[in-house]
Coordinates of C-alpha atoms in Angstrom, one line a residue:
X1 CA 66.3 98.4 51.5
X2 CA 66.7 102.3 51.9
X3 CA 63.9 102.5 54.5
X4 CA 65.5 99.5 56.5
X5 CA 68.9 101.2 56.4
X6 CA 67.5 104.5 57.7
X7 CA 65.6 102.7 60.4
X8 CA 68.7 100.9 61.4
X9 CA 70.8 103.9 61.5
X10 CA 68.2 105.8 63.5
X11 CA 67.8 103.0 66.1
X12 CA 71.5 102.3 66.5
X13 CA 72.4 106.1 66.4
X14 CA 70.1 107.0 69.2
X15 CA 71.0 104.0 71.3
X16 CA 74.7 104.8 70.7
X17 CA 74.2 108.3 71.7
X18 CA 72.4 107.4 74.9
X19 CA 74.9 104.7 76.1
X20 CA 77.9 106.9 75.2
X21 CA 76.4 109.7 77.2
X22 CA 75.5 107.5 80.1
X23 CA 78.0 104.5 79.9
X24 CA 76.9 103.4 83.4
X25 CA 73.8 101.9 81.6
X26 CA 76.2 99.3 80.0
X27 CA 77.7 98.5 83.4
X28 CA 74.2 98.1 85.0
X29 CA 73.2 95.8 82.0
X30 CA 76.2 93.6 82.7
X31 CA 75.4 93.2 86.3
X32 CA 71.7 92.4 85.6
X33 CA 71.7 89.7 83.1
X34 CA 75.0 90.1 81.0
X35 CA 73.2 90.0 77.7
X36 CA 71.6 93.5 78.0
X37 CA 75.0 94.9 78.9
X38 CA 76.6 93.1 75.9
X39 CA 73.9 94.4 73.4
X40 CA 74.2 98.0 74.8
X41 CA 78.0 97.9 74.5
X42 CA 77.7 96.9 70.8
X43 CA 75.4 99.7 69.8
X44 CA 78.2 102.3 69.0
X45 CA 80.0 99.8 66.9
X46 CA 76.8 98.8 65.2
X47 CA 76.1 102.3 64.3
X48 CA 79.6 103.0 63.1
X49 CA 79.7 100.1 60.7
X50 CA 76.2 100.9 59.5
X51 CA 77.2 104.5 58.8
X52 CA 80.4 103.4 57.0
X53 CA 78.3 101.0 54.9
X54 CA 75.7 103.7 54.0
X55 CA 78.6 106.1 53.1
X56 CA 79.4 103.8 50.1
X57 CA 76.0 102.4 49.5
X58 CA 74.1 105.6 48.9
X59 CA 76.2 107.0 45.9
X60 CA 76.6 103.4 44.5
X61 CA 72.9 102.6 44.4
X62 CA 72.3 105.6 42.0
X63 CA 75.0 104.1 39.6
X64 CA 74.3 100.4 39.7
X65 CA 71.1 100.0 41.6
X66 CA 70.1 99.1 45.2
X67 CA 71.0 95.4 45.5
X68 CA 74.0 95.3 43.3
X69 CA 75.4 98.0 45.3
X70 CA 75.2 95.9 48.5
X71 CA 78.2 93.7 48.0
X72 CA 80.4 96.6 46.7
X73 CA 79.5 98.8 49.7
X74 CA 80.2 95.9 52.2
X75 CA 83.6 95.3 50.6
X76 CA 84.4 99.1 50.6
X77 CA 83.2 99.5 54.2
X78 CA 85.2 96.4 55.4
X79 CA 88.3 97.7 53.5
X80 CA 88.1 101.1 55.1
X81 CA 87.4 99.7 58.6
X82 CA 90.5 97.4 58.1
X83 CA 92.7 100.0 56.6
X84 CA 92.3 102.6 59.3
X85 CA 93.6 100.7 62.3
X86 CA 96.4 99.0 60.0
X87 CA 97.7 102.3 58.9
X88 CA 97.4 103.7 62.5
X89 CA 99.3 100.7 64.0
X90 CA 102.2 101.3 61.4
X91 CA 102.5 104.9 62.8
X92 CA 102.5 103.4 66.3
X93 CA 105.3 101.0 65.3
X94 CA 107.3 103.9 63.9
X95 CA 107.1 105.7 67.3
X96 CA 108.0 102.7 69.1
X97 CA 111.1 102.2 67.0
X98 CA 112.1 105.9 67.7
X99 CA 111.7 105.2 71.4
X100 CA 114.1 102.2 71.1
X101 CA 116.7 104.0 69.0
X102 CA 120.2 103.8 70.4
X103 CA 119.8 100.2 71.7
X104 CA 123.1 98.6 72.9
X105 CA 123.0 95.0 73.2
X106 CA 125.5 93.1 75.5
X107 CA 126.2 89.6 76.7
X108 CA 129.6 90.1 78.4
X109 CA 129.5 91.0 82.2
X110 CA 129.9 94.6 83.3
X111 CA 132.3 95.1 86.2
X112 CA 130.8 98.0 88.1
X113 CA 133.2 99.3 90.6
X114 CA 134.2 102.6 92.4
X115 CA 131.7 105.3 92.4
X116 CA 128.2 104.5 90.6
X117 CA 125.7 107.1 89.8
X118 CA 122.2 105.6 89.9
X119 CA 119.6 107.8 87.8
X120 CA 116.1 106.6 88.5
X121 CA 112.5 107.7 88.2
X122 CA 111.6 105.1 90.9
X123 CA 113.3 107.0 93.9
X124 CA 111.5 107.5 97.1
X125 CA 111.8 109.6 100.2
X126 CA 112.6 108.2 103.7
X127 CA 109.9 106.2 105.3
X128 CA 107.6 108.4 107.5
X129 CA 108.0 106.0 110.5
X130 CA 111.8 106.2 110.5
X131 CA 113.5 108.7 112.7
X132 CA 114.4 110.8 109.7
X133 CA 110.9 110.7 108.4
X134 CA 109.5 111.7 111.7
X135 CA 111.7 114.7 111.9
X136 CA 110.6 115.7 108.4
X137 CA 106.9 115.4 109.2
X138 CA 107.5 117.5 112.3
X139 CA 109.2 120.0 110.2
X140 CA 106.4 120.2 107.7
X141 CA 103.7 120.5 110.6
X142 CA 105.8 123.3 112.2
X143 CA 106.1 125.3 108.9
X144 CA 102.4 125.0 108.1
X145 CA 101.3 126.0 111.6
X146 CA 103.7 129.1 111.3
X147 CA 102.4 129.9 107.7
X148 CA 105.8 129.3 106.2
X149 CA 106.2 127.7 102.7
X150 CA 107.3 124.1 102.8
X151 CA 110.5 123.3 100.8
X152 CA 109.6 119.9 99.5
X153 CA 112.9 119.5 97.8
X154 CA 114.5 119.3 101.3
X155 CA 112.9 116.0 102.0
X156 CA 115.7 113.4 102.6
X157 CA 116.0 110.7 99.8
X158 CA 116.0 107.1 100.9
X159 CA 118.6 104.5 99.8
X160 CA 116.1 102.1 98.2
X161 CA 116.7 98.4 97.4
X162 CA 118.3 99.2 94.0
X163 CA 120.6 101.8 95.7
X164 CA 121.5 99.2 98.4
X165 CA 122.0 96.3 95.9
X166 CA 124.5 98.5 94.1
X167 CA 126.2 99.7 97.2
X168 CA 126.7 96.2 98.6
X169 CA 128.1 94.9 95.2
X170 CA 131.7 93.9 95.5
X171 CA 134.1 96.7 94.4
X172 CA 131.5 99.6 94.7
X173 CA 132.7 102.2 97.1
X174 CA 129.8 104.8 96.8
X175 CA 126.4 105.4 95.2
X176 CA 125.2 108.7 94.0
X177 CA 121.4 108.6 93.8
X178 CA 120.1 111.0 91.3
X179 CA 116.3 111.4 91.3
X180 CA 114.9 111.8 87.8
X181 CA 111.5 112.3 86.2
X182 CA 110.3 111.5 82.7
X183 CA 108.9 114.3 80.7
X184 CA 106.4 113.4 78.0
X185 CA 108.0 115.7 75.5
X186 CA 111.7 115.7 76.2
X187 CA 112.2 112.4 77.8
X188 CA 114.4 111.7 80.9
X189 CA 115.3 114.9 82.9
X190 CA 116.8 115.8 86.2
X191 CA 114.2 116.2 89.0
X192 CA 113.6 119.9 89.4
X193 CA 113.2 119.9 93.2
X194 CA 115.4 117.0 94.6
X195 CA 119.2 117.0 94.3
X196 CA 121.4 114.1 94.1
X197 CA 122.7 112.6 97.3
X198 CA 125.7 110.1 97.9
X199 CA 125.5 107.0 100.0
X200 CA 128.6 104.9 101.1
X201 CA 129.3 102.1 103.6
X202 CA 131.0 103.0 106.7
X203 CA 132.8 100.0 108.2
X204 CA 134.5 102.0 111.1
X205 CA 132.1 100.7 113.8
X206 CA 131.2 104.4 114.6
X207 CA 128.4 105.0 112.4
X208 CA 126.4 107.8 114.1
X209 CA 122.9 107.7 112.6
X210 CA 122.8 105.1 109.9
X211 CA 120.3 105.1 106.9
X212 CA 117.9 102.2 106.6
X213 CA 116.9 100.6 103.3
X214 CA 113.4 101.2 101.9
X215 CA 111.1 99.5 99.4
X216 CA 112.4 98.1 96.1
X217 CA 113.4 100.5 93.3
X218 CA 112.9 97.7 90.8
X219 CA 109.8 95.8 89.7
X220 CA 109.3 92.0 89.7
X221 CA 112.0 91.6 92.3
X222 CA 110.6 89.0 94.7
X223 CA 113.9 88.5 96.6
X224 CA 114.0 92.2 97.7
X225 CA 112.3 91.4 101.1
X226 CA 114.8 88.7 102.0
X227 CA 117.7 90.9 100.8
X228 CA 116.5 93.8 103.0
X229 CA 116.7 91.6 105.9
X230 CA 120.2 90.3 104.9
X231 CA 121.3 94.0 104.5
X232 CA 119.8 95.2 107.8
X233 CA 121.6 92.4 109.6
X234 CA 124.9 93.4 108.0
X235 CA 124.2 97.2 108.6
X236 CA 123.3 96.5 112.4
X237 CA 126.6 94.5 112.6
X238 CA 128.7 97.5 111.5
X239 CA 128.3 98.0 107.7
X240 CA 126.3 101.2 108.0
X241 CA 125.0 103.1 105.1
X242 CA 125.7 106.8 105.5
X243 CA 124.3 109.9 103.5
X244 CA 126.6 112.5 102.3
X245 CA 126.9 115.3 99.8
X246 CA 128.0 114.1 96.4
X247 CA 131.8 114.4 95.7
X248 CA 133.8 113.4 92.7
X249 CA 132.9 112.0 89.3
X250 CA 131.2 108.6 88.9
X251 CA 133.0 105.8 87.3
X252 CA 129.7 104.3 86.1
X253 CA 126.2 105.5 85.6
X254 CA 123.2 103.1 85.9
X255 CA 119.9 104.5 84.5
X256 CA 116.6 102.9 85.4
X257 CA 113.5 104.8 84.2
X258 CA 109.8 104.3 83.8
X259 CA 107.4 106.8 82.4
X260 CA 104.7 107.7 79.8
X261 CA 105.6 109.2 76.5
X262 CA 103.1 110.8 74.1
X263 CA 99.6 112.3 74.8
X264 CA 98.1 112.9 78.2
X265 CA 96.8 109.5 79.5
X266 CA 93.2 110.9 80.0
X267 CA 92.9 112.1 76.3
X268 CA 93.8 109.2 73.9
X269 CA 90.5 107.5 73.9
X270 CA 89.5 109.0 70.4
X271 CA 93.0 110.0 69.3
X272 CA 94.6 108.0 66.3
X273 CA 98.0 109.6 66.7
X274 CA 100.4 110.1 69.6
X275 CA 99.0 107.2 71.6
X276 CA 100.6 107.1 75.0
X277 CA 103.4 104.6 75.4
X278 CA 104.8 103.2 78.7
X279 CA 108.5 103.1 78.4
X280 CA 111.0 101.1 80.7
X281 CA 114.6 101.7 80.1
X282 CA 117.8 100.3 81.7
X283 CA 121.2 101.7 80.6
X284 CA 124.7 101.4 81.9
X285 CA 127.6 103.7 80.9
X286 CA 131.2 104.2 82.0
X287 CA 133.0 107.5 81.5
X288 CA 133.5 106.9 77.7
X289 CA 130.6 105.1 76.4
X290 CA 127.2 103.4 76.8
X291 CA 127.8 99.7 77.6
X292 CA 124.2 98.7 77.8
X293 CA 120.8 100.2 76.8
X294 CA 117.5 98.2 76.7
X295 CA 114.1 99.9 76.2
X296 CA 110.7 98.2 76.4
X297 CA 107.7 100.1 75.2
X298 CA 104.2 99.2 76.2
X299 CA 101.3 100.7 74.3
X300 CA 97.9 99.9 72.8
X301 CA 97.3 98.9 69.2
X302 CA 94.0 99.3 67.4
X303 CA 91.9 96.2 66.9
X304 CA 90.9 95.4 63.3
X305 CA 88.3 96.0 62.0
X306 CA 87.9 99.4 63.5
X307 CA 85.4 99.3 66.3
X308 CA 84.2 101.2 69.5
X309 CA 85.0 99.3 72.6
X310 CA 83.7 99.5 76.2
X311 CA 85.9 99.4 79.2
X312 CA 87.3 100.9 82.3
X313 CA 86.6 100.3 86.0
X314 CA 83.0 100.5 87.3
X315 CA 83.5 104.0 88.5
X316 CA 85.2 105.2 85.3
X317 CA 83.5 103.2 82.6
X318 CA 83.8 104.6 79.1
X319 CA 83.8 104.1 75.3
X320 CA 86.9 104.5 73.2
X321 CA 88.3 103.0 69.9
X322 CA 88.7 99.3 70.5
X323 CA 92.4 98.6 71.3
X324 CA 94.4 95.9 72.9
X325 CA 97.6 95.7 74.8
X326 CA 100.3 93.0 74.2
X327 CA 100.6 90.4 77.0
X328 CA 103.7 90.2 79.1
X329 CA 106.6 88.9 77.1
X330 CA 105.3 90.2 73.8
X331 CA 105.9 93.9 74.3
X332 CA 108.4 95.7 72.0
X333 CA 111.9 95.1 73.5
X334 CA 110.6 93.1 76.2
X335 CA 113.1 92.4 79.1
X336 CA 113.2 91.9 82.8
X337 CA 115.4 94.5 84.6
X338 CA 116.3 92.4 87.5
X339 CA 117.1 89.4 85.5
X340 CA 119.2 91.4 83.1
X341 CA 121.1 93.1 86.0
X342 CA 121.8 89.7 87.6
X343 CA 123.1 88.4 84.4
X344 CA 125.5 91.3 83.5
X345 CA 126.4 93.1 86.8
X346 CA 127.8 92.2 90.2
X347 CA 124.9 93.9 92.0
X348 CA 123.7 92.2 95.2
X349 CA 120.3 91.0 93.8
X350 CA 120.1 87.4 95.0
X351 CA 119.9 86.5 98.7
X352 CA 122.1 83.8 100.1
X353 CA 120.1 80.9 101.3
X354 CA 119.4 81.3 105.1
X355 CA 121.6 84.4 105.3
X356 CA 118.8 86.8 106.2
X357 CA 117.2 84.6 108.8
X358 CA 120.6 83.5 110.3
X359 CA 122.0 86.9 110.3
X360 CA 118.6 88.2 111.9
X361 CA 118.9 85.6 114.8
X362 CA 122.6 86.5 115.6
X363 CA 122.1 90.3 115.3
X364 CA 118.9 90.4 117.3
X365 CA 120.6 88.4 120.1
X366 CA 123.5 91.0 119.9
X367 CA 121.2 93.9 120.0
X368 CA 119.3 92.5 123.0
X369 CA 122.5 92.1 124.8
X370 CA 123.6 95.7 124.2
X371 CA 121.2 98.1 125.9
X372 CA 123.2 101.1 124.5
X373 CA 122.0 100.5 120.9
X374 CA 119.5 103.1 119.8
X375 CA 116.0 102.1 118.7
X376 CA 116.9 103.6 115.3
X377 CA 119.4 100.9 114.6
X378 CA 118.3 99.0 111.5
X379 CA 118.7 95.7 113.3
X380 CA 115.5 96.6 115.2
X381 CA 113.7 96.0 111.9
X382 CA 114.8 92.3 111.9
X383 CA 112.0 90.7 114.0
X384 CA 109.9 90.6 110.8
X385 CA 112.6 88.5 109.2
X386 CA 112.7 86.0 112.2
X387 CA 109.0 85.8 112.4
X388 CA 108.6 85.0 108.8
X389 CA 111.2 82.4 109.0
X390 CA 109.6 80.7 111.9
X391 CA 106.2 80.8 110.0
X392 CA 107.8 79.2 106.8
X393 CA 110.4 76.8 108.4
X394 CA 109.4 76.4 112.1
X395 CA 111.3 77.1 115.3
X396 CA 115.2 76.7 115.6
X397 CA 116.8 76.0 119.0
X398 CA 116.4 78.9 121.3
X399 CA 113.9 80.8 119.1
X400 CA 111.0 80.9 121.6
X401 CA 113.3 82.4 124.2
X402 CA 114.5 84.9 121.6
X403 CA 111.0 85.9 120.7
X404 CA 110.2 86.4 124.3
X405 CA 113.2 88.8 124.7
X406 CA 112.2 90.6 121.6
X407 CA 108.8 91.2 122.9
X408 CA 110.0 92.5 126.3
X409 CA 112.4 94.9 124.7
X410 CA 110.8 98.3 124.1
X411 CA 113.3 99.1 121.2
X412 CA 111.6 96.3 119.2
X413 CA 108.6 97.6 117.4
X414 CA 107.8 95.3 114.5
X415 CA 105.2 92.6 115.5
X416 CA 103.0 92.2 112.5
X417 CA 103.9 88.4 112.2
X418 CA 103.8 87.7 116.0
X419 CA 100.4 86.0 115.7
X420 CA 101.8 83.5 113.2
X421 CA 104.7 82.8 115.6
X422 CA 102.2 82.1 118.4
X423 CA 100.2 79.7 116.3
X424 CA 103.3 77.9 115.1
X425 CA 104.6 77.4 118.8
X426 CA 101.2 75.9 119.9
X427 CA 101.0 74.9 123.6
X428 CA 104.6 76.2 124.1
X429 CA 103.4 79.8 123.2
X430 CA 102.4 80.2 126.9
X431 CA 105.9 81.4 127.4
X432 CA 105.0 84.6 125.6
X433 CA 101.9 85.4 127.7
X434 CA 103.8 87.2 130.5
X435 CA 106.2 89.3 128.4
X436 CA 103.2 90.4 126.0
X437 CA 101.0 91.4 129.0
X438 CA 103.9 93.2 130.9
X439 CA 104.7 95.2 127.8
X440 CA 101.0 96.1 127.2
X441 CA 100.5 97.0 130.8
X442 CA 103.7 98.7 131.8
X443 CA 105.6 99.6 128.5
X444 CA 105.7 103.0 127.0
X445 CA 103.4 103.3 124.0
X446 CA 106.2 104.4 121.6
X447 CA 104.6 102.8 118.6
X448 CA 100.8 102.3 118.4
X449 CA 101.1 99.7 115.7
X450 CA 103.4 97.5 117.8
X451 CA 101.0 97.5 120.8
X452 CA 98.0 96.9 118.5
X453 CA 99.7 93.9 116.9
X454 CA 100.8 92.5 120.4
X455 CA 97.3 93.0 121.8
X456 CA 95.7 91.2 118.8
X457 CA 98.2 88.3 119.1
X458 CA 96.9 87.4 122.6
X459 CA 93.8 85.8 120.9
X460 CA 95.9 83.0 119.5
X461 CA 97.4 81.8 122.7
X462 CA 96.4 78.2 123.7
X463 CA 92.6 77.5 124.3
X464 CA 91.3 78.0 127.8
X465 CA 94.4 79.7 128.9
X466 CA 92.6 82.8 130.1
X467 CA 90.0 81.0 132.2
X468 CA 92.1 82.0 135.2
X469 CA 93.2 85.6 134.6
X470 CA 96.4 87.0 136.1
X471 CA 96.6 90.2 138.2
X472 CA 98.3 91.9 135.3
X473 CA 95.5 90.9 132.9
X474 CA 92.7 92.2 135.0
X475 CA 94.7 95.4 135.6
X476 CA 95.2 95.8 131.9
X477 CA 91.5 95.3 131.2
X478 CA 90.6 97.9 133.9
X479 CA 93.0 100.5 132.5
X480 CA 91.0 103.1 130.5
X481 CA 93.6 103.7 127.8
X482 CA 95.8 100.6 127.7
X483 CA 92.8 98.2 127.5
X484 CA 92.2 99.6 124.0
X485 CA 95.3 97.8 122.9
X486 CA 94.2 94.4 124.3
X487 CA 91.8 93.3 121.7
X488 CA 93.0 89.7 121.7
X489 CA 92.8 89.5 125.6
X490 CA 89.2 90.9 125.4
X491 CA 88.0 88.4 122.8
X492 CA 89.4 85.6 125.0
X493 CA 87.4 86.7 128.0
X494 CA 84.9 84.2 126.8
X495 CA 87.3 81.6 128.4
X496 CA 86.1 82.8 131.8
X497 CA 82.4 82.3 131.1
X498 CA 79.7 84.4 132.8
X499 CA 82.2 85.7 135.2
X500 CA 83.7 87.9 132.5
X501 CA 80.4 89.6 131.5
X502 CA 80.3 92.5 134.1
X503 CA 83.9 93.5 133.2
X504 CA 83.2 93.4 129.5
X505 CA 80.1 95.6 130.0
X506 CA 82.1 98.0 132.3
X507 CA 84.6 98.4 129.4
X508 CA 81.8 98.9 126.7
X509 CA 80.1 101.5 128.9
X510 CA 83.3 103.4 129.3
X511 CA 84.0 103.4 125.6
X512 CA 80.5 104.6 124.9
X513 CA 80.9 107.4 127.5
X514 CA 84.2 108.6 125.9
X515 CA 82.6 108.6 122.5
X516 CA 79.6 110.5 123.6
X517 CA 81.8 113.1 125.4
X518 CA 83.7 113.9 122.3
X519 CA 80.6 113.6 119.8
X520 CA 82.1 110.8 117.8
X521 CA 80.3 107.4 117.0
X522 CA 83.6 105.7 116.0
X523 CA 86.9 106.1 117.8
X524 CA 90.6 105.6 116.8
X525 CA 91.7 102.2 115.7
X526 CA 92.7 100.8 119.2
X527 CA 89.3 101.7 120.6
X528 CA 87.4 100.3 117.6
X529 CA 89.5 97.1 118.2
X530 CA 88.4 96.9 121.8
X531 CA 84.7 97.8 120.9
X532 CA 84.6 94.9 118.4
X533 CA 86.4 92.5 120.6
X534 CA 83.8 93.1 123.4
X535 CA 81.0 92.4 120.9
X536 CA 82.8 89.2 119.8
X537 CA 83.3 87.9 123.4
X538 CA 79.6 88.6 124.3
X539 CA 78.6 86.9 121.1
X540 CA 80.7 83.7 122.0
X541 CA 79.3 83.7 125.6
X542 CA 75.8 83.9 124.2
X543 CA 73.4 82.2 126.7
X544 CA 75.9 82.6 129.6
X545 CA 75.5 86.3 129.3
X546 CA 71.7 86.3 128.8
X547 CA 71.0 87.8 132.2
X548 CA 73.1 90.9 131.3
X549 CA 71.1 91.6 128.0
X550 CA 69.0 94.5 129.5
X551 CA 72.3 96.2 130.7
X552 CA 73.8 95.7 127.2
X553 CA 70.8 97.1 125.4
X554 CA 70.7 100.0 127.8
X555 CA 74.4 100.8 127.0
X556 CA 73.8 100.5 123.3
X557 CA 70.7 102.8 123.5
X558 CA 72.9 105.3 125.2
X559 CA 75.1 105.7 122.1
X560 CA 74.8 109.2 120.7
X561 CA 74.9 108.1 117.0
X562 CA 74.3 110.2 114.0
X563 CA 70.7 110.6 113.2
X564 CA 69.1 107.5 111.5
X565 CA 71.7 105.0 112.7
X566 CA 70.3 102.0 114.2
X567 CA 71.9 101.7 117.7
X568 CA 72.1 97.9 117.7
X569 CA 74.0 97.8 114.2
X570 CA 76.4 94.9 114.2
X571 CA 75.3 93.7 117.7
X572 CA 72.4 91.6 116.3
X573 CA 74.3 88.3 116.4
X574 CA 75.4 88.8 120.0
X575 CA 71.9 89.9 121.2
X576 CA 70.2 87.0 119.6
X577 CA 72.7 84.6 121.1
X578 CA 71.8 86.3 124.4
X579 CA 68.1 85.5 123.9
X580 CA 66.6 88.4 121.9
X581 CA 64.2 87.4 119.0
X582 CA 65.6 88.1 115.5
X583 CA 62.2 89.6 114.5
X584 CA 62.5 92.3 117.2
X585 CA 65.2 94.2 115.2
X586 CA 64.6 97.1 113.0
X587 CA 66.1 96.7 109.5
X588 CA 68.8 99.2 108.8
X589 CA 67.8 101.7 106.0
X590 CA 71.1 101.0 104.3
X591 CA 70.1 97.3 103.8
X592 CA 68.0 96.3 100.7
X593 CA 65.0 93.9 100.7
X594 CA 62.1 93.7 103.0
X595 CA 61.9 93.5 106.7
X596 CA 61.3 89.7 106.4
X597 CA 64.4 89.3 104.2
X598 CA 66.5 91.1 106.8
X599 CA 65.3 88.9 109.7
X600 CA 65.9 85.8 107.5
X601 CA 69.5 87.0 106.8
X602 CA 70.0 87.7 110.5
X603 CA 68.9 84.1 111.5
X604 CA 71.3 82.8 108.8
X605 CA 74.2 85.0 110.3
X606 CA 73.5 83.6 113.8
X607 CA 73.5 80.0 112.5
X608 CA 76.7 80.5 110.7
X609 CA 78.4 82.2 113.7
X610 CA 77.3 79.0 115.8
X611 CA 78.6 76.6 113.2
X612 CA 82.0 78.5 113.1
X613 CA 82.1 78.5 116.9
X614 CA 81.4 74.9 117.2
X615 CA 84.0 74.0 114.6
X616 CA 86.7 76.1 116.5
X617 CA 85.8 74.4 119.7
X618 CA 86.3 70.9 118.1
X619 CA 89.6 72.2 116.6
X620 CA 90.8 73.4 119.9
X621 CA 89.7 70.1 121.7
X622 CA 91.6 68.1 119.0
X623 CA 94.7 70.2 119.4

C-alpha cells in the first residue's frame, strides 16, 4: 500500500507539474482525441486528492495499521475537501450581502420630471465618424504632431440611448450626464478626467449643431436600435438635443453602474478570499431620499469537493481552483435594468409600432426636399431605419423612388443595408442602377464606407443586366481611383462574357503596378475589393477567358510579393477554370499536408465553385 501510494503521488505529481507549467498540452490533447486532454486536465486534481489522503493516512497507519487507516483517511480527506469550499463560499456570501446592503425595493411608479442627473459607468464619447468626433480626432492629431499633451478629458461626451430615453420622457426638461467609474476599493466615484455635461431638447426650430444619439448605455435592450431611429426622426423634425454646461440642482438622480469589486481579475485563480465580484446597480433618488436601489452581484463559487479545474480560451488556457458561475436569473439580486425602468419610470424605453419607419420615411422626404439642411443633421442617419424596414416588411408605396433619391443625395451616407433593398426589389431594382452609377462616378467621395457599400451593392442587381454596359459604367471601370469602389460592377462583368476580359486585365495590371510602386502586396480596402472582384469575374468566365491566361499569369508573376509568397495564391480556382492543370501549382508553405493533398483540395475547390455557380445560374433563370 505504501509503495503504491508513493508511486501514485510521484506519477500524478510529475504529470501535474508538467501540465500546470505548460497548459497548452491539455488544449492539444483535447484537439487530438479528447480523451488525452481529459486525462491530462485531471492530473492536478488527482495529485491534490492523493496528497490530502496521504496527509491523513501516514499518521493513522502508525496508530491502527495500514488497511484500517484507509477508510478513516478517505473520510477525513473527503471531509476536508468538502469543508474548504463550503467555508469559502460562506465568506463569499457575506461579501455579496455587504455589496447589496442598502437595497430599497419599490413597486409604485416613480414620476421622474424636471432635471435628472444620470450617473453611469457606461458612458461613451462622441462617435468618431460624427462631425464632433472628426473635429476631436483632428485636434488629437494636431497636438501629437506639435508635441503637445492631449487633454483626454476635453473629449465631448455623447448622449447615449439611456440619456436620450430619459430626455424624451414626458416631464423631463434636461439631463445632466455624469460619467462615473467604479473603483475596486472604494466603489462608485466621479470620473477623474471627464466633467458632467447637460443635455436638453430645443424645440425652437433653430438648433444650430444638434447632438446625435449613440449606442445603448444599458445592456439587454433590444429595442434601442428602433428607438434611435424614432429619436433621430424627431430630432431632425425639430426636437434637437443640445449640449450645455450644467446649471442648477437636479430634481432626481438616476444611477446605473457596472464594475468589478475585490481582487484584480488576473490574480484570483488561486485565491480563496476576496474573489472578484461583478456588480450591477440601479438606483433612483430624489432630493430627499433613495426611492429605489437594486444591486445584482455575479461571482464564482467554489465547486465541492475542492478540485483544480482547467479552463480559459485557447490562447490563455490555465489551471485554477474549480469554480462555477451561476446562470442568468440565479445571480444574487438578479434583475433586468431595462425591464425595471420600464416598470417603474416614464423613460422612453419602448418604441411605438411603426413609429421609427414611418417617421424615417416622412423625415427623409422632407430632408431631400430641403437642400439647405446640413449633412450633420441626425435625419441623415435614417436610411438605415428605412432599409431595415424594407428588408423586414417589404416596400411601401413610393419607397423605391425614395431610395433612388437617397442614393443620389451626397448628404446621405448610410448604405450598409442597400444590398438587401436591391434583393427585395427584384427586377424593379433596375431603377437604382443609374443613381448608384452616377454617384460612384461623379459624386465626391465624402465617406469611403458609403461608396464601398454602394459599389458592392451593384452585384445584386438583376441577372444579365450588365451584358450591355452604359457609357458611365465603362467610364467608372476605366477610372484609376473610382473603379476601386465598384467591386459589385467588376464582379458582374462576367455578364458580358469574353468581351470583358481585356478590361478586367487592364484593371488588374493597373492595381499591381500601383502596389509595386509603393512596395505593398496588399492595398487599402477599396483596392482589395476591386482586386478580389476581378479574380471572381475571371473565375466565373473561366473557359471564355482561357485565351487570356498567359497575360494573367504574366501579370501575377509581376507582383512584387514578400519573399516566399506564392504569386498565384488565391488565383488557383480562376486559373484552373481558364485551363491550367491543378497539378502545375506549387503548394503554399503555409498549407499543411503533401503536394498531392494540396492538389486534391484544389480540385475539390474548383468543383465546389462550379456547383455554386451552376446553382446560382439556375436560381437566376427561375427568377
